[in-house]
Amino acid sequence: QVQLVESGGGLVQPGGSLRLSCAASGFRLDLYAVGWFRQAPGKEREGVSCISGSTGSTDYVDSVKGRFTISGDNAKNTVYLQMDSLKPEDTAVYYCAVRFSTGCRLVYQSYEQWGQGAQVTVSS
C-alpha cells in the first residue's frame, strides 16, 4: 500500500519543541517532494515547509523561519519537521504530503498523497 503515517504531535508549552515524523510506505520519499501543511480552526490550510529529495531544495513560510527545520532520513524513508520555540499561534493540525514531482512548493493543491494529520497544541 502507498501511504504516509504521521506521528509526534501533542501538547507542548510555549517555547518548547516537538518533532513531527512522516513515514512513507510503498514509495521512496527521497525521489519526490514532501511538504508540511497546517490548518487551524477558521483558517485556510497553510504551507509550512517543504523539501525536495531530488534537488535538496527547501522552503519555509516566513512565520516559522529560524524556528522550524525540515529534514529527511533516506534509510528510514521518513521526513521530519523539527519545531522549536513553539508559539500558541503554531497550534493546528499538521499534515504531511507528497507530490510525485521534484519541485518543492508550499501549495497544497500540488500534493497528491496525504497523511492523516497530527494535532499540535501549544499552550501553557
XYZ file of C-alpha atoms in Angstrom:
124
model
C 0.000 0.000 0.000
C 1.028 3.577 -0.615
C 0.581 5.654 2.492
C 2.018 8.325 4.772
C 1.858 7.898 8.529
C 2.402 10.856 10.819
C 3.488 10.856 14.424
C 4.907 13.202 17.019
C 2.063 15.592 17.693
C 0.970 16.555 21.153
C 0.727 19.273 23.748
C 3.697 21.493 24.484
C 4.268 24.713 26.397
C 5.197 27.932 24.611
C 8.907 27.920 23.877
C 9.009 24.157 23.780
C 9.750 21.758 20.964
C 8.115 18.954 19.060
C 9.316 16.755 16.247
C 6.844 15.514 13.693
C 7.598 12.456 11.606
C 6.182 11.442 8.262
C 6.966 7.861 7.334
C 6.235 6.582 3.857
C 5.464 3.074 2.737
C 5.105 1.844 -0.804
C 7.307 4.521 -2.346
C 10.531 6.405 -1.726
C 10.199 9.886 -0.330
C 13.677 10.883 -1.435
C 12.583 10.777 -5.075
C 9.844 13.340 -4.637
C 8.846 16.492 -2.809
C 7.386 16.372 0.683
C 5.500 19.200 2.297
C 4.171 20.018 5.723
C 0.912 21.909 5.963
C -1.186 23.040 8.858
C -4.752 24.090 9.408
C -6.083 25.900 12.433
C -9.791 26.365 13.143
C -11.253 29.069 10.949
C -8.115 29.429 8.865
C -7.024 28.347 5.435
C -4.670 25.447 5.056
C -1.172 26.874 5.126
C 2.050 25.584 3.692
C 4.676 25.382 6.428
C 7.717 23.772 4.862
C 8.764 21.500 2.046
C 11.764 19.564 0.855
C 12.729 18.047 -2.460
C 14.539 14.740 -2.307
C 15.825 15.054 -5.844
C 17.168 18.608 -5.677
C 17.669 19.184 -1.959
C 15.781 22.443 -2.054
C 13.742 23.527 0.959
C 11.309 26.276 1.717
C 9.569 27.690 4.781
C 6.742 30.046 5.395
C 8.057 33.281 6.895
C 6.362 32.785 10.240
C 8.407 29.657 11.035
C 11.786 30.578 9.583
C 14.505 30.187 12.162
C 12.284 28.014 14.346
C 11.325 25.002 12.217
C 13.647 22.691 10.316
C 12.671 20.115 7.727
C 14.907 17.129 7.094
C 14.854 13.636 5.692
C 16.300 10.264 6.592
C 16.543 8.163 3.475
C 17.312 4.966 5.360
C 14.078 5.298 7.301
C 12.107 6.706 4.362
C 10.948 9.427 6.713
C 10.746 13.213 6.655
C 10.800 15.212 9.866
C 9.687 18.625 10.943
C 11.607 19.820 13.970
C 9.651 22.599 15.638
C 11.462 24.738 18.191
C 10.456 27.872 20.061
C 6.833 26.998 19.586
C 4.200 29.682 19.925
C 0.476 29.422 20.623
C -0.203 30.533 17.064
C 1.502 27.362 15.845
C -1.431 25.375 17.199
C -3.021 23.460 14.333
C -3.469 20.087 12.752
C -0.309 19.354 10.801
C -0.351 17.258 7.667
C 2.475 15.842 5.638
C 2.006 15.253 1.957
C 3.929 14.171 -1.092
C 3.782 15.337 -4.644
C 5.114 12.975 -7.256
C 7.331 15.545 -8.853
C 10.594 17.249 -7.997
C 9.535 20.753 -7.097
C 9.254 21.947 -3.525
C 6.104 24.056 -3.341
C 4.012 25.377 -0.478
C 0.767 24.953 -2.385
C -1.493 22.207 -1.093
C -3.223 21.647 -4.422
C 0.085 20.429 -5.809
C 0.242 17.477 -3.442
C -1.247 14.083 -4.134
C -0.836 11.807 -1.122
C -1.604 12.940 2.412
C -1.012 11.758 5.922
C -3.754 11.517 8.482
C -2.842 14.674 10.366
C -1.281 15.281 13.757
C -2.609 17.709 16.341
C -0.085 20.184 17.702
C -1.250 22.274 20.637
C 0.948 24.976 22.151
C -0.443 26.172 25.443
C 0.612 26.881 28.992
